[in-house]
Every structure is written in C-alpha cells, then in structure tokens.
Amino acid sequence: MLGELHVYDDLEPKSAALNMAIDEALLTDAAAPILRFYRWRQPSLSFGYFGLYAEAARQANEREIVRRWTGGGIVPHGDDLTYSVIIPKANPFLAKSSLEIYASVHDAIRRALESNNIAAALVNEAAPKTSDHCFANAVRADLMSAGRKIAGAAHRRSRAGLLHQGSIQRHDLPDRFRRDLAATLCERYETRSLSSELMERATLIAATKYGTPEWLRRR
C-alpha cells in the first residue's frame, strides 16, 4: 500500500502526554511514512481535540487523561493496541481524501487480523451517535468484529502531513500481528528506534502542551 515505511515498535510504556508528544514530533520530521505502536505507563483515557474535558473526566475512573491533537471521541487505553500512522506532506498517499486514508488503514488492520484468524469487516454506514465514547459509535470505515467495534481512529492534517491515531480494542493480539500489519501497509519496511534528539523534543512538547492544564481543560 505504501512505497516505504518506518516502523517504531515503542515497547517502553510512557505517560499519556509523552505518547501524544512523540506522535507530534515524529510528524514534524517525517521523511517517510511511519507506523508507531505504543504502550501506556498506566491505564489512560484520551479524548479528541474538540471534546469536552468535563465529559472525559466523568468517564476517567482514575485513568490518566490526555487531550489528543486529533479529533474523535473518548478512548480507553491500557488493554488496547494503540498505534499511529504518519504520512509526510510529500508522499503521494496524502493526495487521497481523509476517508480514503482512514479506510485504507483499517482495511490493512482487517487483513492483518484475518491473518491471525480474527474475522473483521469495515462498516459501510455510520450508526447513530449514542455517546461521546468512541467505541460506542461506529462510523463509516470503522472495523467491527463479533458484533462490536474494535478499531477506530482520528486524523489531523497539518503543513507537515497527516497524523492518524488509532486504537484496536483487543488485549489478546499476538506479537506477530504488529509485524503482519506493518507488512500489509508496506511489503518492505524498516524498523527504527526513537532517537535521543526526538525524545528530547517530545519531552519538551509534553511539558509545554499535552501535560498542561491549559491544553487539557481548553474546552
């Protein structure tokens, strides 16, 4: 699907604010499409840029809370597989619409799930909204399995490119699933590690943006 891909399998659990900051830092400097998997240092909850802090706080149940730069609803983290896909501005894939990119990434997830004997299907039409909780509402091109939504995501376009942040709500995915998803997105991918320079920049972004009350409670 992609001509090249850098994969970051970020095994060290991190704070909610730092996870968001790393995605932003990667987008700023991306020279090729990126797939990043990441973990949380404690059960967490993320909510979309346009969401209300009060609503997220009501559902937090002592989870660490962070406002995403991307849109979308409220997502619990800890037992899920959280990932991001970053498309730099010069990549031809960015010419596709947001819905086309969303569907393409979710179809790659579907194919990787089926490689691991987990049946899933893309949603053709959005269901009526019943909650601000992301996984209570399936929108077009979300992923359903065994009658429930298991994969949702949100986008953010900027001058640097596109950030797609997603969650797969299954705690039992085998390790090979991550490799299968990378290979589905790009047959020949390159594994990378987060550099100390990028981590320094992300730590600063977390401290001055995602970890601040001003960002968290802006709405």
Protein backbone atom coordinates (compact mmCIF):
# COMPACT_ATOMS: atom_id res chain seq x y z
CA MET A 1 0.00 0.00 0.00
CA LEU A 2 2.86 2.36 0.88
CA GLY A 3 6.09 2.53 -1.08
CA GLU A 4 8.19 2.72 2.09
CA LEU A 5 7.54 2.55 5.82
CA HIS A 6 9.48 3.21 9.02
CA VAL A 7 8.17 1.14 11.95
CA TYR A 8 8.64 2.12 15.59
CA ASP A 9 7.57 -0.66 17.97
CA ASP A 10 7.81 1.50 21.08
CA LEU A 11 7.97 -1.11 23.85
CA GLU A 12 8.63 1.19 26.81
CA PRO A 13 5.35 2.37 28.42
CA LYS A 14 5.09 6.14 28.56
CA SER A 15 2.86 8.81 30.06
CA ALA A 16 -0.24 9.85 28.14
CA ALA A 17 1.18 13.32 27.46
CA LEU A 18 4.51 11.95 26.21
CA ASN A 19 2.81 9.47 23.89
CA MET A 20 0.90 12.32 22.23
CA ALA A 21 4.05 14.46 22.05
CA ILE A 22 6.09 11.71 20.36
CA ASP A 23 3.49 11.41 17.60
CA GLU A 24 3.63 15.17 17.02
CA ALA A 25 7.42 15.19 17.00
CA LEU A 26 7.52 12.30 14.51
CA LEU A 27 5.09 14.09 12.21
CA THR A 28 7.21 17.25 12.23
CA ASP A 29 10.32 15.47 10.93
CA ALA A 30 8.88 12.54 8.97
CA ALA A 31 10.83 11.77 5.79
CA ALA A 32 8.81 8.62 5.04
CA PRO A 33 5.50 7.12 6.19
CA ILE A 34 5.65 5.93 9.80
CA LEU A 35 3.86 3.24 11.78
CA ARG A 36 4.30 3.51 15.54
CA PHE A 37 2.95 1.12 18.19
CA TYR A 38 2.95 2.40 21.75
CA ARG A 39 2.16 1.50 25.35
CA TRP A 40 0.86 3.40 28.40
CA ARG A 41 2.54 3.57 31.80
CA GLN A 42 -0.86 3.25 33.49
CA PRO A 43 -4.50 2.86 32.40
CA SER A 44 -5.27 6.04 30.45
CA LEU A 45 -8.01 7.84 28.55
CA SER A 46 -7.57 10.08 25.54
CA PHE A 47 -10.20 12.37 24.06
CA GLY A 48 -10.39 14.38 20.87
CA TYR A 49 -9.20 17.93 20.30
CA PHE A 50 -12.77 19.25 20.14
CA GLY A 51 -14.02 17.17 23.09
CA LEU A 52 -15.12 18.46 26.50
CA TYR A 53 -12.76 17.86 29.40
CA ALA A 54 -15.67 17.55 31.86
CA GLU A 55 -17.16 14.65 29.88
CA ALA A 56 -13.80 12.86 29.67
CA ALA A 57 -13.20 13.38 33.40
CA ARG A 58 -16.58 11.81 34.21
CA GLN A 59 -15.54 8.65 32.39
CA ALA A 60 -11.91 8.54 33.52
CA ASN A 61 -12.31 6.28 36.59
CA GLU A 62 -8.85 7.32 37.87
CA ARG A 63 -7.25 6.86 34.44
CA GLU A 64 -4.58 9.31 33.29
CA ILE A 65 -6.30 11.77 30.92
CA VAL A 66 -4.91 13.49 27.84
CA ARG A 67 -6.42 15.60 25.08
CA ARG A 68 -5.32 14.44 21.63
CA TRP A 69 -4.28 16.74 18.80
CA THR A 70 -6.52 14.65 16.53
CA GLY A 71 -10.31 14.68 16.72
CA GLY A 72 -12.69 11.87 17.65
CA GLY A 73 -14.25 10.64 20.86
CA ILE A 74 -13.19 9.24 24.22
CA VAL A 75 -10.89 6.18 24.07
CA PRO A 76 -9.70 4.00 26.99
CA HIS A 77 -6.12 2.75 26.80
CA GLY A 78 -4.18 0.06 28.57
CA ASP A 79 -5.68 -3.15 27.29
CA ASP A 80 -5.79 -1.98 23.68
CA LEU A 81 -3.14 -1.87 20.96
CA THR A 82 -2.53 1.81 20.28
CA TYR A 83 -0.80 2.93 17.09
CA SER A 84 -0.23 5.91 14.85
CA VAL A 85 0.32 6.22 11.12
CA ILE A 86 2.09 9.32 9.86
CA ILE A 87 2.10 10.39 6.21
CA PRO A 88 4.55 13.23 5.35
CA LYS A 89 3.39 16.06 3.12
CA ALA A 90 5.48 14.98 0.10
CA ASN A 91 4.10 11.42 0.00
CA PRO A 92 1.64 10.71 -2.86
CA PHE A 93 -0.66 8.80 -0.48
CA LEU A 94 -1.55 12.12 1.13
CA ALA A 95 -3.42 13.12 -2.03
CA LYS A 96 -6.19 10.72 -1.04
CA SER A 97 -9.14 12.01 0.97
CA SER A 98 -9.16 11.55 4.74
CA LEU A 99 -11.89 8.93 4.39
CA GLU A 100 -9.86 7.01 1.80
CA ILE A 101 -6.81 7.02 4.07
CA TYR A 102 -8.93 6.03 7.07
CA ALA A 103 -10.48 3.13 5.15
CA SER A 104 -7.13 2.02 3.72
CA VAL A 105 -5.50 1.83 7.16
CA HIS A 106 -8.48 0.00 8.66
CA ASP A 107 -8.58 -2.43 5.75
CA ALA A 108 -4.90 -3.18 6.38
CA ILE A 109 -5.80 -3.88 10.02
CA ARG A 110 -8.63 -6.13 8.86
CA ARG A 111 -6.28 -8.13 6.66
CA ALA A 112 -3.71 -8.45 9.45
CA LEU A 113 -6.42 -9.60 11.86
CA GLU A 114 -7.62 -12.21 9.40
CA SER A 115 -4.02 -13.44 9.04
CA ASN A 116 -4.30 -14.16 12.76
CA ASN A 117 -7.68 -15.93 12.45
CA ILE A 118 -9.74 -12.96 13.69
CA ALA A 119 -12.66 -12.12 11.41
CA ALA A 120 -13.47 -8.42 10.98
CA ALA A 121 -15.30 -6.17 8.50
CA LEU A 122 -15.36 -2.49 7.58
CA VAL A 123 -18.51 -0.52 8.42
CA ASN A 124 -20.36 0.74 5.34
CA GLU A 125 -22.54 3.36 7.02
CA ALA A 126 -22.29 5.30 10.27
CA ALA A 127 -24.54 4.28 13.16
CA PRO A 128 -26.47 6.94 15.11
CA LYS A 129 -24.32 8.59 17.78
CA THR A 130 -25.24 7.37 21.26
CA SER A 131 -22.26 8.52 23.33
CA ASP A 132 -19.05 10.55 23.34
CA HIS A 133 -17.26 7.24 23.90
CA CYS A 134 -15.54 6.44 20.59
CA PHE A 135 -16.23 2.71 20.71
CA ALA A 136 -19.95 3.14 21.36
CA ASN A 137 -20.42 4.60 17.88
CA ALA A 138 -19.28 3.04 14.62
CA VAL A 139 -18.64 5.46 11.76
CA ARG A 140 -18.02 4.63 8.13
CA ALA A 141 -14.84 2.55 7.61
CA ASP A 142 -14.52 1.61 11.30
CA LEU A 143 -13.79 -2.05 11.98
CA MET A 144 -16.29 -4.48 13.51
CA SER A 145 -15.64 -7.97 14.87
CA ALA A 146 -18.04 -10.33 16.62
CA GLY A 147 -20.74 -7.65 16.62
CA ARG A 148 -18.71 -4.86 18.22
CA LYS A 149 -16.48 -2.03 17.08
CA ILE A 150 -12.86 -2.96 17.70
CA ALA A 151 -10.92 -0.35 15.71
CA GLY A 152 -11.44 3.39 15.49
CA ALA A 153 -9.18 6.32 14.76
CA ALA A 154 -8.92 10.07 14.18
CA HIS A 155 -6.92 12.29 11.82
CA ARG A 156 -5.11 15.59 11.92
CA ARG A 157 -3.76 17.28 8.80
CA SER A 158 -1.05 19.91 9.16
CA ARG A 159 1.57 21.57 6.97
CA ALA A 160 3.87 18.64 7.81
CA GLY A 161 1.43 15.94 6.65
CA LEU A 162 -1.20 13.73 8.26
CA LEU A 163 -1.36 12.10 11.69
CA HIS A 164 -3.68 9.09 12.08
CA GLN A 165 -4.06 7.92 15.70
CA GLY A 166 -5.91 4.66 16.26
CA SER A 167 -6.81 2.03 18.82
CA ILE A 168 -7.55 -1.67 18.40
CA GLN A 169 -9.61 -2.75 21.39
CA ARG A 170 -8.30 -6.27 21.86
CA HIS A 171 -5.89 -7.33 24.60
CA ASP A 172 -5.12 -10.75 23.13
CA LEU A 173 -3.40 -9.89 19.83
CA PRO A 174 -0.27 -12.00 19.27
CA ASP A 175 3.11 -10.32 18.79
CA ARG A 176 3.13 -11.30 15.12
CA PHE A 177 0.07 -9.11 14.50
CA ARG A 178 2.22 -5.98 14.63
CA ARG A 179 4.60 -7.41 12.04
CA ASP A 180 1.66 -8.52 9.89
CA LEU A 181 0.16 -5.04 9.96
CA ALA A 182 3.47 -3.42 9.01
CA ALA A 183 3.90 -5.88 6.12
CA THR A 184 0.33 -5.22 4.96
CA LEU A 185 0.97 -1.47 4.86
CA CYS A 186 4.31 -1.98 3.10
CA GLU A 187 5.89 -5.25 1.99
CA ARG A 188 9.39 -3.98 2.73
CA TYR A 189 9.51 -1.90 5.88
CA GLU A 190 12.36 -0.69 8.05
CA THR A 191 12.36 -0.89 11.85
CA ARG A 192 13.54 2.21 13.68
CA SER A 193 14.17 3.35 17.25
CA LEU A 194 13.27 6.71 18.74
CA SER A 195 16.37 8.88 18.80
CA SER A 196 17.53 10.78 21.87
CA GLU A 197 17.07 14.05 19.94
CA LEU A 198 13.45 13.21 19.11
CA MET A 199 12.78 12.19 22.72
CA GLU A 200 14.21 15.48 23.99
CA ARG A 201 11.92 17.39 21.65
CA ALA A 202 8.91 15.25 22.57
CA THR A 203 9.59 15.69 26.29
CA LEU A 204 9.53 19.46 25.79
CA ILE A 205 6.26 19.26 23.80
CA ALA A 206 4.71 17.13 26.56
CA ALA A 207 5.80 19.58 29.26
CA THR A 208 4.61 22.71 27.44
CA LYS A 209 1.50 21.38 25.69
CA TYR A 210 -0.07 17.97 26.34
CA GLY A 211 0.81 17.85 30.03
CA THR A 212 -0.52 21.31 30.88
CA PRO A 213 -3.91 22.13 32.45
CA GLU A 214 -4.39 24.80 29.76
CA TRP A 215 -4.32 22.18 27.00
CA LEU A 216 -6.25 19.54 28.90
CA ARG A 217 -9.08 21.84 30.01
CA ARG A 218 -9.26 24.16 26.99
CA ARG A 219 -12.87 23.07 26.41
